[in-house]
């Protein structure tokens, strides 16, 4: 068993009177300078809210920290409701009234674990916006994020996470719009402490069981990989890519059952979420 830490930086939208509204200017904190709160930090990310939690090493703290930071952020936006949905479309007039920095997308590139190349920057002209649920895995300290060695380690783990998290997520995340912009199979950013898995939407924030599933599947992915269990090799990389990018639930179930250790239990758990 390898000791790892897990964090996250999910995004979510706000609504007012049932309409999606820009979060620009609603709370303190930016990408460059997140606003510190208990158990994490908050910030505005374009037209959405974003938070991160302090890294943890157990599922109970993962759940507790997510719930704690979300509640603190909720208290910062009285008069607004949270909308935990993977994608939404803003009213055209409301969208056009936003400053350019609120509409900006893809300032920092992420990478494709299957090609090693940077993913294309999404179109920021559309009024659709997406909300992700990125998972951060800490397994080292002070690495050169863009060294060949670290990129290979990251890509190998990301492919494993596509099998343990990306495929099962299709069983409870029914949104098919978000991947037109973000969250394609294999999306990641290398970090000096490990890697950021960028495939999941924010759909796992909706309840505690989903949060625990994400944490536990991440731990299983890492430890099975250390045992030499490389599920991506069993399924085939192109099939993983096609299944996730097309949100093909049938293919996801079939391949989890066929290749993932304890696949039947994983399918039943994901269906119940």
XYZ file of C-alpha atoms in Angstrom:
273
model
C 0.000 0.000 0.000
C 1.404 3.367 -0.986
C 0.686 6.378 1.212
C -0.881 9.045 -0.971
C -2.820 12.224 -0.349
C -5.901 13.258 -2.261
C -7.347 16.717 -2.816
C -9.707 18.324 -5.287
C -10.730 21.654 -6.811
C -14.363 21.391 -7.963
C -16.382 24.118 -9.661
C -20.065 24.901 -9.396
C -22.529 27.475 -10.651
C -24.847 29.894 -8.896
C -28.452 30.660 -9.726
C -30.846 33.432 -8.766
C -34.592 33.096 -9.228
C -33.943 29.900 -11.141
C -31.581 31.510 -13.673
C -27.874 30.862 -14.038
C -25.840 33.894 -13.003
C -22.179 34.742 -13.321
C -20.168 34.306 -10.126
C -17.700 36.965 -11.223
C -16.980 39.272 -8.296
C -19.191 37.402 -5.814
C -16.471 36.088 -3.512
C -12.815 36.859 -2.800
C -10.065 34.716 -4.245
C -8.508 34.222 -7.676
C -6.541 31.487 -9.450
C -3.349 33.259 -8.463
C -4.446 34.025 -4.890
C -7.174 31.716 -3.526
C -8.974 32.966 -0.410
C -8.107 30.764 2.533
C -10.944 29.219 4.594
C -11.016 26.391 7.101
C -9.960 23.109 5.433
C -9.261 24.733 2.070
C -9.695 27.846 -0.052
C -12.230 29.467 -2.398
C -12.056 31.581 -5.525
C -13.910 32.741 -8.601
C -13.149 30.816 -11.781
C -14.539 32.659 -14.765
C -18.305 32.619 -14.331
C -18.288 29.812 -11.763
C -17.242 29.372 -8.161
C -14.351 27.096 -7.325
C -12.902 25.730 -4.130
C -10.122 23.425 -3.096
C -9.616 21.288 -0.025
C -6.452 20.594 1.904
C -5.034 17.205 0.864
C -6.155 14.265 3.001
C -5.311 10.600 3.410
C -8.697 9.128 4.351
C -12.251 9.118 3.018
C -13.836 10.611 6.141
C -11.727 13.767 5.916
C -12.241 13.937 2.159
C -16.005 14.080 2.691
C -15.791 16.394 5.699
C -13.473 18.890 4.050
C -15.585 19.051 0.871
C -18.763 19.628 2.836
C -17.094 22.164 5.137
C -15.612 24.321 2.388
C -18.796 24.207 0.313
C -20.843 25.411 3.284
C -18.416 28.244 3.970
C -18.584 29.278 0.336
C -22.372 29.062 0.361
C -22.453 31.539 3.257
C -20.452 34.008 1.133
C -23.180 34.262 -1.524
C -26.465 35.097 0.252
C -29.339 35.429 -2.180
C -27.884 32.817 -4.537
C -28.357 29.061 -4.789
C -25.737 26.497 -5.775
C -26.216 24.531 -8.996
C -24.088 21.394 -9.008
C -24.422 20.561 -12.691
C -21.629 19.675 -15.150
C -22.707 22.200 -17.783
C -25.093 25.093 -18.301
C -25.947 27.814 -20.783
C -26.105 31.438 -19.702
C -28.606 33.928 -21.015
C -27.019 35.718 -23.975
C -27.482 39.248 -22.651
C -26.188 38.263 -19.225
C -23.195 36.553 -20.822
C -22.328 39.519 -23.040
C -22.456 41.851 -20.046
C -19.573 39.993 -18.360
C -16.004 41.323 -18.527
C -13.529 39.519 -20.760
C -11.681 37.955 -17.818
C -14.902 36.249 -16.703
C -15.405 34.705 -20.142
C -11.813 33.528 -20.592
C -11.228 29.763 -20.931
C -8.214 27.497 -21.025
C -5.596 29.900 -19.712
C -3.403 26.977 -18.647
C -3.244 23.934 -20.930
C -3.823 20.406 -19.756
C -2.442 17.296 -21.407
C -3.655 14.073 -22.963
C -2.175 10.992 -21.295
C -2.586 8.957 -24.481
C -0.780 11.334 -26.841
C 1.437 13.322 -24.477
C 0.289 16.496 -26.212
C -1.533 19.544 -24.859
C -5.297 19.473 -25.297
C -6.806 22.147 -27.571
C -8.085 25.321 -25.979
C -11.912 25.467 -25.846
C -13.978 28.115 -27.595
C -14.844 30.910 -25.163
C -17.434 32.525 -27.450
C -20.181 30.021 -26.650
C -22.522 30.821 -23.758
C -22.116 27.273 -22.455
C -19.858 26.822 -19.461
C -18.788 23.655 -17.680
C -17.993 22.679 -14.101
C -15.403 20.061 -13.294
C -14.488 17.964 -10.281
C -10.734 17.593 -10.635
C -8.951 15.187 -8.310
C -5.381 15.814 -7.141
C -3.169 12.890 -6.184
C -0.035 13.531 -4.153
C 2.611 10.823 -4.425
C 5.928 12.725 -4.461
C 7.547 16.005 -3.438
C 9.444 18.575 -5.454
C 9.295 16.790 -8.802
C 9.962 18.643 -12.046
C 6.391 18.565 -13.389
C 7.412 18.581 -17.035
C 10.345 16.191 -16.934
C 9.957 13.193 -19.210
C 10.111 10.821 -16.240
C 7.363 12.607 -14.311
C 5.127 13.002 -17.358
C 5.361 9.258 -18.026
C 4.507 8.443 -14.394
C 1.556 10.811 -14.540
C 0.265 9.484 -17.858
C 0.424 5.897 -16.605
C -1.599 6.748 -13.508
C -4.105 8.831 -15.473
C -4.850 5.931 -17.802
C -5.451 3.773 -14.718
C -7.746 6.447 -13.270
C -9.717 6.539 -16.508
C -10.547 2.888 -15.830
C -11.220 3.219 -12.098
C -12.957 6.624 -12.126
C -13.621 7.855 -15.649
C -15.525 4.781 -16.829
C -17.560 4.298 -13.614
C -18.468 7.996 -13.567
C -20.481 7.483 -16.753
C -22.917 5.372 -14.735
C -23.959 8.316 -12.554
C -22.958 11.397 -14.564
C -25.449 11.655 -17.424
C -24.252 14.979 -18.832
C -23.037 14.676 -22.433
C -22.333 18.364 -23.138
C -19.313 19.078 -20.943
C -16.824 17.037 -22.956
C -17.340 19.319 -25.930
C -15.105 21.689 -23.963
C -13.360 19.846 -21.129
C -12.878 16.440 -19.541
C -11.823 14.248 -22.456
C -10.294 10.878 -21.642
C -6.780 11.126 -20.260
C -6.906 14.837 -19.371
C -4.367 15.773 -16.695
C -1.926 18.363 -15.427
C 1.423 17.304 -13.957
C 2.207 18.744 -10.532
C 5.371 18.900 -8.432
C 3.572 16.787 -5.811
C 1.948 14.343 -8.234
C -0.851 14.837 -10.751
C -4.261 16.420 -11.321
C -6.888 14.152 -12.897
C -9.153 16.394 -14.987
C -11.675 13.989 -16.521
C -14.472 14.097 -13.924
C -17.259 16.657 -13.780
C -18.636 18.032 -10.512
C -21.387 15.370 -10.476
C -19.663 13.511 -7.642
C -20.322 16.460 -5.282
C -24.041 15.709 -5.101
C -23.857 13.319 -2.169
C -21.525 11.769 0.372
C -21.560 8.324 -1.242
C -20.239 9.758 -4.491
C -17.480 11.578 -2.625
C -16.430 8.377 -0.881
C -16.539 6.481 -4.163
C -14.162 8.974 -5.790
C -11.719 8.805 -2.895
C -11.760 5.022 -2.584
C -11.487 4.363 -6.313
C -8.513 6.714 -6.520
C -6.721 4.810 -3.763
C -7.529 1.474 -5.423
C -6.246 2.706 -8.773
C -2.886 3.692 -7.300
C -2.372 0.553 -5.236
C -3.473 -1.837 -7.972
C -1.062 -0.103 -10.331
C 1.741 -0.664 -7.827
C 0.818 -4.365 -7.793
C 1.297 -4.461 -11.553
C -2.413 -4.387 -12.422
C -2.597 -2.141 -15.491
C -6.233 -2.166 -16.501
C -5.776 0.163 -19.469
C -3.660 -2.513 -21.134
C -6.468 -5.054 -20.667
C -9.220 -2.864 -22.081
C -7.205 -1.118 -24.783
C -6.453 2.585 -24.899
C -8.591 3.444 -27.921
C -11.622 1.740 -26.420
C -11.184 3.703 -23.172
C -10.897 6.951 -25.127
C -13.959 6.245 -27.262
C -16.065 5.090 -24.312
C -15.370 8.153 -22.160
C -15.489 10.729 -24.942
C -18.787 9.356 -26.252
C -20.259 8.866 -22.755
C -21.004 5.268 -23.760
C -22.554 3.754 -20.629
C -22.980 0.278 -22.133
C -19.319 0.063 -23.117
C -18.264 1.403 -19.713
C -20.201 -1.297 -17.852
C -18.984 -4.081 -20.114
C -15.331 -3.141 -19.760
C -15.476 -2.533 -16.004
C -16.978 -5.996 -15.555
C -14.410 -7.587 -17.848
C -11.202 -5.922 -16.707
C -11.481 -4.081 -13.390
C -10.689 -5.994 -10.174
C -14.009 -6.381 -8.356
C -15.718 -5.015 -11.453
C -19.183 -6.272 -10.546
C -19.082 -4.484 -7.194
C -17.833 -1.307 -8.855
C -20.689 -1.334 -11.370
C -23.295 -1.953 -8.683
C -21.845 0.808 -6.490
C -21.673 3.332 -9.332
C -25.224 2.549 -10.471
C -26.485 3.191 -6.932
C -24.881 6.611 -6.682
